[in-house]
Coordinates of C-alpha atoms in Angstrom, one line a residue:
X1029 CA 99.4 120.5 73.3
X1030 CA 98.9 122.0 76.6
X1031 CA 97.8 119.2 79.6
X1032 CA 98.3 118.8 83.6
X1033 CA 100.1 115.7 84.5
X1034 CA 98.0 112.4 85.6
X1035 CA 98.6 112.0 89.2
X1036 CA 100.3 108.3 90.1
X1037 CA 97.3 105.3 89.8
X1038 CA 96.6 105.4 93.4
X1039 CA 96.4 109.1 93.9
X1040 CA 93.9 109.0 91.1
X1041 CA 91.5 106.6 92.7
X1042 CA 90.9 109.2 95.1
X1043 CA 89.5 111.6 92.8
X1044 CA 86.5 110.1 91.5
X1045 CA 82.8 110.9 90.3
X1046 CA 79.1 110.2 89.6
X1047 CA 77.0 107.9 87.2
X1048 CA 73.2 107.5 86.0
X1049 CA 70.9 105.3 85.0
X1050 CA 70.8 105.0 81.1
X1051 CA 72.1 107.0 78.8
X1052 CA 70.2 110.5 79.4
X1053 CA 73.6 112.9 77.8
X1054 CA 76.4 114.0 79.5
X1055 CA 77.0 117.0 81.0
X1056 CA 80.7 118.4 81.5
X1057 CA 81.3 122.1 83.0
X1058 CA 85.0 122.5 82.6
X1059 CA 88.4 124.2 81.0
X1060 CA 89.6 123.9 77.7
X1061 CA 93.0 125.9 77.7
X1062 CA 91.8 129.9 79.0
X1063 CA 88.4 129.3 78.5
X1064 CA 85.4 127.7 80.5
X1065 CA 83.1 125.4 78.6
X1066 CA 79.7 123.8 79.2
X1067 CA 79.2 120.4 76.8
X1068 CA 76.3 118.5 76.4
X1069 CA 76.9 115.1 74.5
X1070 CA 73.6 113.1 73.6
X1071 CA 75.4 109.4 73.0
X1072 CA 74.2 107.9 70.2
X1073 CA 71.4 105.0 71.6
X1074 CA 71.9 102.6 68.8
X1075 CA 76.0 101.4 68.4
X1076 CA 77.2 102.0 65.7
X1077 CA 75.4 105.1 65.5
X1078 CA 75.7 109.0 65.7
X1079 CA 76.3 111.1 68.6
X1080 CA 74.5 114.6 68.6
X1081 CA 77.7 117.5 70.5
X1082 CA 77.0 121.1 71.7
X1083 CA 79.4 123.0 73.2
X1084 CA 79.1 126.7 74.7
X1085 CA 82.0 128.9 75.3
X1086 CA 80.2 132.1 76.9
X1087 CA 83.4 134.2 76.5
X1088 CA 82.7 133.3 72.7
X1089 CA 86.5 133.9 71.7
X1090 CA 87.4 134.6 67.7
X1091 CA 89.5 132.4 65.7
X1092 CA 89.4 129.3 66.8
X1093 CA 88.5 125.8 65.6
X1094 CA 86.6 123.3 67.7
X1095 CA 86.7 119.8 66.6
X1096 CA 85.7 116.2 68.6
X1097 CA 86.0 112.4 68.0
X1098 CA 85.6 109.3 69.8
X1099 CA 88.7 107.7 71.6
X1100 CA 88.1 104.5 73.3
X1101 CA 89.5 103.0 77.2
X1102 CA 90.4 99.8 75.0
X1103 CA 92.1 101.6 71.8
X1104 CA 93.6 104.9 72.7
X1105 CA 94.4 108.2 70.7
X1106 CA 96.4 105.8 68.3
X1107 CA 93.2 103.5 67.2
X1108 CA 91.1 106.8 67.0
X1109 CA 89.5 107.8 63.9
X1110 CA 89.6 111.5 62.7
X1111 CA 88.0 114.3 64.1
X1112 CA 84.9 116.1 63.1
X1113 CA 84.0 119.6 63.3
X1114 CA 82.0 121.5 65.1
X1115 CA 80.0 124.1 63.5
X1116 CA 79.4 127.8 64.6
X1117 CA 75.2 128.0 65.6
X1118 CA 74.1 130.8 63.9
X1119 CA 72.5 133.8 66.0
X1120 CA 73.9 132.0 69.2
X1121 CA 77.6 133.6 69.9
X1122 CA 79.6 131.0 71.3
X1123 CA 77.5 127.9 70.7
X1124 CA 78.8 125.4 68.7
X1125 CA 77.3 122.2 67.4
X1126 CA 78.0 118.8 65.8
X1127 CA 78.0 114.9 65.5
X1128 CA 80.0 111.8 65.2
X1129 CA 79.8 108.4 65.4
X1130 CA 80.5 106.0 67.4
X1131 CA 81.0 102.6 66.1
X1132 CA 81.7 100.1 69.2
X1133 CA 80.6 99.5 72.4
X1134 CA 82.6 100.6 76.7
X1135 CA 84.7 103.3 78.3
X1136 CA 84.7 105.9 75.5
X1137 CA 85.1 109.3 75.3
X1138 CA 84.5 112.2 74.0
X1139 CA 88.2 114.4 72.8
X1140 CA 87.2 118.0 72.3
X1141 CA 90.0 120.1 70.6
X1142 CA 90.3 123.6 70.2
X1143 CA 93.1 125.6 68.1
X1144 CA 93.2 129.5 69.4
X1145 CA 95.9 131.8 69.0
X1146 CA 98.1 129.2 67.5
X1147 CA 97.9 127.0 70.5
X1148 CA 95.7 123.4 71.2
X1149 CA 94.1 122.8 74.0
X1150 CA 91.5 119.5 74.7
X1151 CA 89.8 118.2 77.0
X1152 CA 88.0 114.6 77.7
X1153 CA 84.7 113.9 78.3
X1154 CA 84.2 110.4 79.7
X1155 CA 80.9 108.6 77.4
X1156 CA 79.7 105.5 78.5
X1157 CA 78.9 104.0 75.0
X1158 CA 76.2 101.1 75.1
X1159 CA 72.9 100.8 72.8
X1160 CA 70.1 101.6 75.0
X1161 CA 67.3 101.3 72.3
X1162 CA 66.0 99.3 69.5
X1163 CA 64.8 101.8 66.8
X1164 CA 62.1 100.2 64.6
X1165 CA 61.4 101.5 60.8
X1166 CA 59.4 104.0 60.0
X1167 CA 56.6 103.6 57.9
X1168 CA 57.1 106.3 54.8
X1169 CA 60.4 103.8 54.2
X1170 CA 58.6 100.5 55.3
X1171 CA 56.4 100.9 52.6
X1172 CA 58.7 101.5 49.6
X1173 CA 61.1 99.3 50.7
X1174 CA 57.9 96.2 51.1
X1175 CA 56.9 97.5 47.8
X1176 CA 60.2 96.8 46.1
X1177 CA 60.8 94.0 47.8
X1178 CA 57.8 92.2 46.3
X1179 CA 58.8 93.4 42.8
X1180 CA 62.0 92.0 43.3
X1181 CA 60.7 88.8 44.4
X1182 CA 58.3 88.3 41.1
X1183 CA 61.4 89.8 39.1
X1184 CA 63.2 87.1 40.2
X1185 CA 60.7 84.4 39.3
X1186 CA 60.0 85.5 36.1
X1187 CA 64.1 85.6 35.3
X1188 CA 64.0 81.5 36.4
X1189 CA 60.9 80.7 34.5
X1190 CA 62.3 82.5 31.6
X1191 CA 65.1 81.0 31.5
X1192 CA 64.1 77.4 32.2
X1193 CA 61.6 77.4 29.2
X1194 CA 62.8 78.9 25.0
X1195 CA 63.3 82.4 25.4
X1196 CA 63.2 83.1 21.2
X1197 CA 59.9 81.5 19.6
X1198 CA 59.7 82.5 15.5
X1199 CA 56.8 84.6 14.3
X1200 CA 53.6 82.5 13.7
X1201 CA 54.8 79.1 15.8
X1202 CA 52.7 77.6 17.7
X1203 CA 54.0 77.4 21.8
X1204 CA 55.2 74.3 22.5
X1205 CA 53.1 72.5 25.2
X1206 CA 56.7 71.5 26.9
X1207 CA 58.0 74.7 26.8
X1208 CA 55.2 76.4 28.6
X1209 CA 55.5 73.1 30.9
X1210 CA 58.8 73.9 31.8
X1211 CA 58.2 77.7 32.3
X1212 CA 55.7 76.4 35.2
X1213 CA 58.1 74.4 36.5
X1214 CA 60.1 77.1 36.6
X1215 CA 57.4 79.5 38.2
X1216 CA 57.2 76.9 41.3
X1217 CA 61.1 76.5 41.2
X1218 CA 62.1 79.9 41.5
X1219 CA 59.1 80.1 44.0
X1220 CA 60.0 77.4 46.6
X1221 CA 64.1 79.3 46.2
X1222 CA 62.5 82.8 46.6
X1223 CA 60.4 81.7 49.7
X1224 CA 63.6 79.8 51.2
X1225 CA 65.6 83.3 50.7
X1226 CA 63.1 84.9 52.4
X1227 CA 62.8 82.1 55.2
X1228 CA 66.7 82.7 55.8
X1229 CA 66.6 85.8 55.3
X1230 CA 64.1 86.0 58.0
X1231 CA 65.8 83.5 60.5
X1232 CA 69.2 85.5 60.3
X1233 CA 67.2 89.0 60.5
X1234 CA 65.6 87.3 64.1
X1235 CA 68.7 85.8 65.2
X1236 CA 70.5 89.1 64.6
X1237 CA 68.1 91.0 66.3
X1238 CA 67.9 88.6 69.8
X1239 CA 71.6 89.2 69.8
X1240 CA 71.2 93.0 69.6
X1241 CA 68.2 92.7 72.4
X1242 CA 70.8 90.6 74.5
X1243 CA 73.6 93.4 73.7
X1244 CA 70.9 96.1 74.7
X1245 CA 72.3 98.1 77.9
X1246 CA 70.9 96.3 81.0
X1247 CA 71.9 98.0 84.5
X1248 CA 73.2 95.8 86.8
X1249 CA 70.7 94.6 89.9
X1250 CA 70.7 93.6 93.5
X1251 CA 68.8 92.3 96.3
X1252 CA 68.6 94.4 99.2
X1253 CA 67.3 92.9 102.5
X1254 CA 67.7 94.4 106.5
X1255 CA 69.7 93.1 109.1
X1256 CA 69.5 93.7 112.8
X1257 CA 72.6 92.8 114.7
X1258 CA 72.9 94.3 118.6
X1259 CA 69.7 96.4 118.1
X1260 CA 71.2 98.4 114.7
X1261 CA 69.8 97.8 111.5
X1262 CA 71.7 97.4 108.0
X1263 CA 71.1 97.0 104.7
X1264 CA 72.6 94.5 102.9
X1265 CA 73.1 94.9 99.3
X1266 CA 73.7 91.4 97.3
X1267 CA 74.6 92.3 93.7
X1268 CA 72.8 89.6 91.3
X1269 CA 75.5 87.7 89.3
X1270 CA 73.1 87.1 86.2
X1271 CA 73.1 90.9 85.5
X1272 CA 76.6 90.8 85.1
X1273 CA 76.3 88.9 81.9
X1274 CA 77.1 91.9 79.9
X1275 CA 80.7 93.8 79.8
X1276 CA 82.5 90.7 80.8
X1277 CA 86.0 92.2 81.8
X1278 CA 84.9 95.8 81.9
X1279 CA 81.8 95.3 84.4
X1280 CA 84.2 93.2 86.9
X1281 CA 83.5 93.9 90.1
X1282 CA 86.7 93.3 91.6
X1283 CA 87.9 95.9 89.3
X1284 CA 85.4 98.6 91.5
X1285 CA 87.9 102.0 92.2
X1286 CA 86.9 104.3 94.9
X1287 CA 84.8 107.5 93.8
X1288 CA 85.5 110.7 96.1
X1289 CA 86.9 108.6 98.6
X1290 CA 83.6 106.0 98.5
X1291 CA 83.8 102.4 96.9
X1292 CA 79.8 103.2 96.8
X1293 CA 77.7 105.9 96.7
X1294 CA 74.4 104.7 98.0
X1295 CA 70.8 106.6 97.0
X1296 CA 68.0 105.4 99.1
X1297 CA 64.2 107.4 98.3
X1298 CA 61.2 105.8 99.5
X1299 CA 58.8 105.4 96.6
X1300 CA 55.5 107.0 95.8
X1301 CA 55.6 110.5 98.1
X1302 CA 59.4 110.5 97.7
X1303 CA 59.5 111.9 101.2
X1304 CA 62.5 110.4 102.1
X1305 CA 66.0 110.5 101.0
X1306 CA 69.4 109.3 102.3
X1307 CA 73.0 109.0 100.8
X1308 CA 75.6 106.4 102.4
X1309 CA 78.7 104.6 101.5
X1310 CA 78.6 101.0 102.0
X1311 CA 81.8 99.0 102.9
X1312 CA 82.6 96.3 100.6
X1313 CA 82.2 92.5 102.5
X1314 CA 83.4 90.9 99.2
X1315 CA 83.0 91.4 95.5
X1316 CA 79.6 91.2 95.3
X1317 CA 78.4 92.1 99.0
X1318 CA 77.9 95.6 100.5
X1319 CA 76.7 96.4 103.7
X1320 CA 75.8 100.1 105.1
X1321 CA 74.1 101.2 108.8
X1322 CA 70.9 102.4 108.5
X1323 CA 69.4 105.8 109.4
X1324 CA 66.0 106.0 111.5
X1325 CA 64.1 106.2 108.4
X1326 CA 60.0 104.9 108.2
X1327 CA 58.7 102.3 106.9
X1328 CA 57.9 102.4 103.1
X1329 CA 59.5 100.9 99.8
X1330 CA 62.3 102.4 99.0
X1331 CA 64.0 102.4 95.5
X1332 CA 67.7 102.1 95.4
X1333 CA 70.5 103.7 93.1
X1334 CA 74.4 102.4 94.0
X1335 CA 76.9 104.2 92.2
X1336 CA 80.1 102.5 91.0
X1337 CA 83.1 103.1 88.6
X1338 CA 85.9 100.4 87.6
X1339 CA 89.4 100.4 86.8
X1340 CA 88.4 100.7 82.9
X1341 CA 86.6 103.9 83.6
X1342 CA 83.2 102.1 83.1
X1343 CA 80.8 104.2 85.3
X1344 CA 77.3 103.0 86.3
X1345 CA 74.6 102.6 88.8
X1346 CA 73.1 99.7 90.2
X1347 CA 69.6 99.4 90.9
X1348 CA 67.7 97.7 93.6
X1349 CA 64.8 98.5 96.2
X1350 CA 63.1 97.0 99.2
X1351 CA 61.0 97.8 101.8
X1352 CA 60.6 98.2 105.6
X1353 CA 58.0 96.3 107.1
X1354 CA 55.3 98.1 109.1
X1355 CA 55.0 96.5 112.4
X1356 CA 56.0 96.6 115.5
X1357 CA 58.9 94.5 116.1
X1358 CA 60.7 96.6 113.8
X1359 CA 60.7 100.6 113.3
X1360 CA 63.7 102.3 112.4
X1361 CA 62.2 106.1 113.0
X1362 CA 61.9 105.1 116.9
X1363 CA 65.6 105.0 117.2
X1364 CA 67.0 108.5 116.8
X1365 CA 70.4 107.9 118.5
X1366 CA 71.6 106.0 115.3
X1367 CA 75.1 107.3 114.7
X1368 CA 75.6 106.9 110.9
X1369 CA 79.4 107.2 109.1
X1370 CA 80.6 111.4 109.0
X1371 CA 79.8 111.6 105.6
X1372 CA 76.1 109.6 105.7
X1373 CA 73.1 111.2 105.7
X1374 CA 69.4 111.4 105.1
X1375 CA 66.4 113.8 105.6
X1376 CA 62.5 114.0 105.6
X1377 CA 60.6 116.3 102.9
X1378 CA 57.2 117.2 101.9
X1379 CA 55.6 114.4 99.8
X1380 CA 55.1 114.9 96.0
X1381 CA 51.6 114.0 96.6
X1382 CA 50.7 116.6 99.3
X1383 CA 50.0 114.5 102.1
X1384 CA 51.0 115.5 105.4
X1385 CA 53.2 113.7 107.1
X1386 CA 53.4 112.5 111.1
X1387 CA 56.9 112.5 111.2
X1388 CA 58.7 115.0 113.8
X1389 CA 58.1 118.4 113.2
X1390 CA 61.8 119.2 114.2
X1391 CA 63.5 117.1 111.7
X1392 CA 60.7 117.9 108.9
X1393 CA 62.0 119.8 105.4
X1394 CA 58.7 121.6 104.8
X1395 CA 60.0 124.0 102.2
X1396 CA 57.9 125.6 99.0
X1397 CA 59.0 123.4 96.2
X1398 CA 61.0 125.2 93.1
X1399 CA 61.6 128.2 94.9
X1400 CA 62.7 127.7 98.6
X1401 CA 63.0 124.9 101.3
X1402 CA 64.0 124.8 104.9
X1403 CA 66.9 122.9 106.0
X1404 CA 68.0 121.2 109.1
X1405 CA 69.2 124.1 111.6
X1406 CA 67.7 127.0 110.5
X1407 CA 69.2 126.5 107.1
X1408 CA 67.9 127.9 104.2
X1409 CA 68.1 127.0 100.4
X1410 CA 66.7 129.2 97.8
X1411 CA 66.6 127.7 93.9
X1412 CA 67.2 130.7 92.0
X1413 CA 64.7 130.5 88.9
X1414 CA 61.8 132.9 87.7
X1415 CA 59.7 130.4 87.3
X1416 CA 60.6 130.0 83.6
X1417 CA 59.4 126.7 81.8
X1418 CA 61.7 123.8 81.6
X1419 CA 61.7 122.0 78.4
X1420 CA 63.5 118.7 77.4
X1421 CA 67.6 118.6 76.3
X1422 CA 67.4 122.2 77.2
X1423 CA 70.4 123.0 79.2
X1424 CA 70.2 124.5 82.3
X1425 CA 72.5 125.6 84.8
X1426 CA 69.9 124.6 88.4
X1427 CA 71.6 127.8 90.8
X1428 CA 71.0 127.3 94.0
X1429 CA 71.8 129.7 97.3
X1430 CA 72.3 128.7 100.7
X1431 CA 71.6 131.6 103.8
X1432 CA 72.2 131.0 107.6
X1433 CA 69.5 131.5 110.3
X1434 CA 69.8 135.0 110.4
X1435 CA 68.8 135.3 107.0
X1436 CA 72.7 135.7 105.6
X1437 CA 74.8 134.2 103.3
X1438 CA 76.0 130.5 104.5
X1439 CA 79.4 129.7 103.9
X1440 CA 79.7 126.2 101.8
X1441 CA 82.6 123.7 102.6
X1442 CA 83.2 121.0 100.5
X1443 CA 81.6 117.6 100.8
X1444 CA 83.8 114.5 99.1
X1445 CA 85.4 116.8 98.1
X1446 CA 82.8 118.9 95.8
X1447 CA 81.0 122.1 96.9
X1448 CA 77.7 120.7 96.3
X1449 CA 75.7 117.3 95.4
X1450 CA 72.6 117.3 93.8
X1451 CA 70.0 114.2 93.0
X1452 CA 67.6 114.4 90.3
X1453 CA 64.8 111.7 90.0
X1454 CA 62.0 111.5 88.0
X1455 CA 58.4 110.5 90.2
X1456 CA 58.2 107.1 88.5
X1457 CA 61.9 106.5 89.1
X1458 CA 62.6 105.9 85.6
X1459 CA 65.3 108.7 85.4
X1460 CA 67.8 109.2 88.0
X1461 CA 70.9 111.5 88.5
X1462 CA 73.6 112.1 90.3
X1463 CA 74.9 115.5 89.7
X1464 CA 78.3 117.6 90.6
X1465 CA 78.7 121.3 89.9
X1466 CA 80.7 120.2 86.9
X1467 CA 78.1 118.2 85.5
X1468 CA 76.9 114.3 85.5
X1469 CA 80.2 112.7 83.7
X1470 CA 82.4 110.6 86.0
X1471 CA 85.7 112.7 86.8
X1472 CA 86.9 109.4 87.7
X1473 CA 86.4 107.9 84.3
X1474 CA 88.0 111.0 83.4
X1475 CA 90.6 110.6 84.8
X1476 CA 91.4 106.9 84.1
X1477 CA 91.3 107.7 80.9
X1478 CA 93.9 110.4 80.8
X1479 CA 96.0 107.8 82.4
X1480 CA 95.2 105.2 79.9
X1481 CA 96.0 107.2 76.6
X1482 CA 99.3 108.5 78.2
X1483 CA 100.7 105.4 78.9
X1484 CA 99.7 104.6 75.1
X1485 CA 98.3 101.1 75.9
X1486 CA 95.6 99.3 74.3
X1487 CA 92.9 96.7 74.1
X1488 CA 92.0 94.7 77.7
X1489 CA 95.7 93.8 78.9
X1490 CA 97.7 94.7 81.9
X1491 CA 94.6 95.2 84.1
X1492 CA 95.2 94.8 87.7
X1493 CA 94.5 91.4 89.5
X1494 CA 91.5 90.1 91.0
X1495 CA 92.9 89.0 93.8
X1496 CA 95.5 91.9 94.9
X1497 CA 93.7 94.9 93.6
X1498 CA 90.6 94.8 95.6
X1499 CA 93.0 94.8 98.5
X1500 CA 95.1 97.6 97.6
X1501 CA 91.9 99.4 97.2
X1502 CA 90.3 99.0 100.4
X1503 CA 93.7 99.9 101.8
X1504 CA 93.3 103.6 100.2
X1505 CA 90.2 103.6 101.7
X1506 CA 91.4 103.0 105.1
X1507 CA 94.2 105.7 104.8
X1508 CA 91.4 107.9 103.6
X1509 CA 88.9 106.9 106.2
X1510 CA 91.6 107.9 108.9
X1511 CA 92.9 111.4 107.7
X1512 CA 91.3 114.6 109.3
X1513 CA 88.2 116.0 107.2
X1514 CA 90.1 119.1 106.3
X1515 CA 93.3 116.8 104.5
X1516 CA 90.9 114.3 103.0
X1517 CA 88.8 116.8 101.6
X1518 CA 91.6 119.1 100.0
X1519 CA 92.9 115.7 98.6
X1520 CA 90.3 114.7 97.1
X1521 CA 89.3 117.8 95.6
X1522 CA 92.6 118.2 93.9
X1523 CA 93.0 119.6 90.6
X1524 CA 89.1 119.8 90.3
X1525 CA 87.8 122.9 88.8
X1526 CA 84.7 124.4 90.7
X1527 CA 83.1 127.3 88.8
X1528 CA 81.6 130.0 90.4
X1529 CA 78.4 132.0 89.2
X1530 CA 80.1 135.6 87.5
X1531 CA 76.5 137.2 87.9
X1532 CA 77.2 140.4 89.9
X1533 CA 73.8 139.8 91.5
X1534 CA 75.7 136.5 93.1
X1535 CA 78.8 137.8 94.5
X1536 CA 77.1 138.1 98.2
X1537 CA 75.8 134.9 98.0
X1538 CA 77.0 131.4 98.8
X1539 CA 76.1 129.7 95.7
X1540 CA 75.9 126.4 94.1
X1541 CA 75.2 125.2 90.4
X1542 CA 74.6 122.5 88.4
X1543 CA 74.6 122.2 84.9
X1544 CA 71.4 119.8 83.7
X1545 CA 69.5 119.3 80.7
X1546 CA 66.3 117.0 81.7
X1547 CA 66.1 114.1 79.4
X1548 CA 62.1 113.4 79.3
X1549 CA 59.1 115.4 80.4
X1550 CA 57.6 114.7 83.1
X1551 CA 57.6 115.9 87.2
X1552 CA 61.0 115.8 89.0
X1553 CA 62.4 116.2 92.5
X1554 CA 66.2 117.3 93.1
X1555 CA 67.7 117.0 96.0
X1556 CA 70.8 119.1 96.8
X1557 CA 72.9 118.7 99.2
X1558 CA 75.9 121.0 100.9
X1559 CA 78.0 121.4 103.9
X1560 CA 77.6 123.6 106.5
X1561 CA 79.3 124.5 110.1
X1562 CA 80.3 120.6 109.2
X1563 CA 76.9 119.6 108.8
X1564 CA 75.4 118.0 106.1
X1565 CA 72.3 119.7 104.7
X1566 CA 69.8 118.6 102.2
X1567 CA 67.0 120.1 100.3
X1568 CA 64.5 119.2 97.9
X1569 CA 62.5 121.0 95.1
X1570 CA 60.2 119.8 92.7
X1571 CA 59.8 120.6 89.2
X1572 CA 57.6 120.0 85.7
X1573 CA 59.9 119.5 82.6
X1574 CA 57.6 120.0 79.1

């Protein structure tokens, strides 16, 4: 089995990823052995339940045997069950599809397993396994199984009466009045015990299914209010201890590891017009308090995502929102010398609902949405697509190129250490992603993972104290904080694999992708976001998903 070592604990807290709301799939753009492979892994919404895998390998290589199964943070490759196989799609060279099931709930994964030329290779895909859905019955088998439920029910009855009154009577007797008696007797007996099975029966089935409502996936929330202190405004993010009901030891927030450097990533997007976007890195004030400068942004409500992942490799984002108040004792757009953290940042775009804006004209993104925007600077983004029709849990690979003023290619440099950030949010909020050029899976689940199932340990012991880890933590992020862009960055990119476009037609351009398959219809905005000169640069484009 061929593998690259696990980096020491510490060094691996520095190389961590994304999370979303819900359980939309998970995207991974990667290696396995030689060859590069795009996943997409639709978790299963009801645990236990079945997981739906397909896997491209566009060199489509011969021979080989691809095969997958669930390992679990808590259990390891020792406590896994055996693999399944994926199956060749026919009429689609390279594509290969499958399913298996997943039969508990936390930090999962996803082992993928190829044999080639005598040789295995894997790879693991973090999945965040929690029931997100309550499937009800259908009607074509509500209806037989009612039908034979009543049957059952009078078959029942009839056995008691029977056998409460003379089941052999000779030929030509007359019934006896206390037999029959009896057999009524028995018709109410079996009657009052059939309706009391069915009473329990009933009880259990409710009590069963509050437990599963309680055990449904529930993000976590906060409250987010505004603080002014020496004439800067914050936001202070309180994280609401009731949602934490859920996960017990693996939602602990003291447990939080940093992700690209970042204890949080920070989403806000003012609602409605979604005109407004920023992305900051709160510093932690304790285990449940996060406080972050705010940019000059209007006044509006805003919704809020938080990214997180944990020691456990449990990835996920909080949710929050609040709102600036329009008057005039408070407006943040009439302070422009705000000087935000070096890797905060925020920008204006057109609204989804084709207003105009007053904002200033200078700082204004007003770019033609799906096919190109104008960025800060003379910047330039151009979303590569014909126009084609976007359809649901198809996946896509979103290419976007970046050009200079003068019209040329732009040079990209990595930002947290990835060549490109994207945002995806549905208009009514109700879908949001954060997206890496190697899809929407947390490489820092990833990679606590691989650490986990190397050291061969299982179930929820030796985790790190509550009191001494979060301190150790913020310590890495003070060594990080300090080190010149150029060494952070290179660190915290590490071993990561960023895939370039092989299209000839891309070679003179500075691109970036991102592979995405859109998880309901409905109108989207993505926001993407590179470096430039060592600038931040963000655009937005809109799209309708069928």
């Amino acid at each position: 089995m061929k593998r690259k070592s696990v980096l020491p604990i510490l060094i691996l807290l520095w190389y961590l990823s994304s999370s979303h709301i819900g359980s939309p799939g998970v995207i991974y753009e990667g290696l396995l052995g030689p060859y590069r492979i795009l996943a997409n892994i639709q978790p299963a919404e009801v645990v236990p339940g079945i997981a739906r895998v397909t896997i491209i390998i566009p060199e489509n290589p011969e021979n080989i045997t691809l095969e997958v199964r669930p390992v679990y943070w808590s259990a390891g490759l020792k406590g896994t069950p055996k693999a399944d196989p994926m199956v060749a799609v026919l009429g689609e060279p390279g594509k290969y599809e499958g399913e298996l099931w997943f039969m508990n709930s936390g930090t999962s994964s996803v082992q993928v397993m190829m044999q080639a030329n005598g040789q295995t290779f894997e790879a693991i895909v973090p999945v965040m396994a929690w029931p997100t859905a309550k499937n009800s019955m259908t009607s074509e088998l509500g209806i037989p199984l009612t039908i034979l439920g009543i049957f059952l029910v009078i078959l029942m009855v009839t056995i008691i009466s029977s056998a409460m009154s003379d089941s052999i009577r000779d030929p030509g007797k007359e019934r006896n009045p206390a037999v029959d008696k009896r057999r009524k007797y028995g018709i109410a007996i079996g009657s009052v015990i059939m309706l009391l099975v069915l009473w329990g029966g009933k009880t259990w089935w409710d009590s069963e299914s509050e437990k599963y409502n309680d055990y449904l996936f529930k993000p976590i929330e906060a409250n987010s209010r505004i603080e002014s202190a020496a004439g800067e405004h914050y936001l202070h993010l309180a994280i609401d201890t009731a949602t934490l009901k859920q996960g017990k030891t693996s939602r602990k927030l003291s447990l939080i590891v940093p992700d690209h450097g970042k204890l949080m990533h920070l989403f806000l997007i003012r609602k409605g017009d979604l005109d407004v976007f920023a992305h900051l890195h709160p510093e932690r004030l304790d285990s449940l308090n996060f406080k972050v400068k705010l940019p000059p942004i209007p006044a509006g409500d805003y919704h809020v995502y938080a990214d997180i992942t944990r020691f456990t490799g449990f990835s996920e984002t909080i949710i929050s929102d609040f709102t600036i108040p329009e008057n005039s004792n408070f407006q943040l757009i009439s302070n422009t010398d705000v000087i935000l953290g070096r890797d905060d940042t925020y920008t204006f775009s057109n609204p989804v609902s084709g207003k105009k804006t007053s904002l200033d004209g200078d700082i204004m993104i007003c770019g033609k949405p799906g096919i190109k925007t104008d960025l800060p600077g003379g910047y330039s983004a151009v979303w590569e697509t014909d126009g084609e029709n976007f359809e649901t849990g198809t996946l896509y690979n979103l290419d976007f190129a970046l050009f200079d003023p003068e019209g040329n290619a732009a040079k990209l440099e990595p930002y947290l250490g990835m060549m490109g950030h994207a945002v995806v949010l549905k208009h009514d909020g109700s879908v949001y992603i954060h997206l890496h050029p190697t899809g929407n899976y947390s490489m820092g689940s990833q990679q606590m993972l691989l650490e986990r199932f190397e050291s061969g340990k299982i179930g929820m012991q030796n985790l790190p104290s509550g009191l001494s880890f979060p301190d150790s933590i913020d310590g890495v992020i003070k060594v990080l904080h300090q080190m010149p862009e150029k060494e952070r960055d290179s660190l915290l990119m590490g071993n990561m694999v960023h895939l370039d476009p092989t299209d000839p037609d891309h070679i003179e351009h500075s691109m970036v992708s991102f592979p995405y398959a859109f998880p309901q219809p409905g109108n989207y905005r993505i926001w993407v976001q590179v470096k430039i000169d060592g600038k931040i640069v963000n655009g937005a484009f809109d799209v309708e998903v069928e």
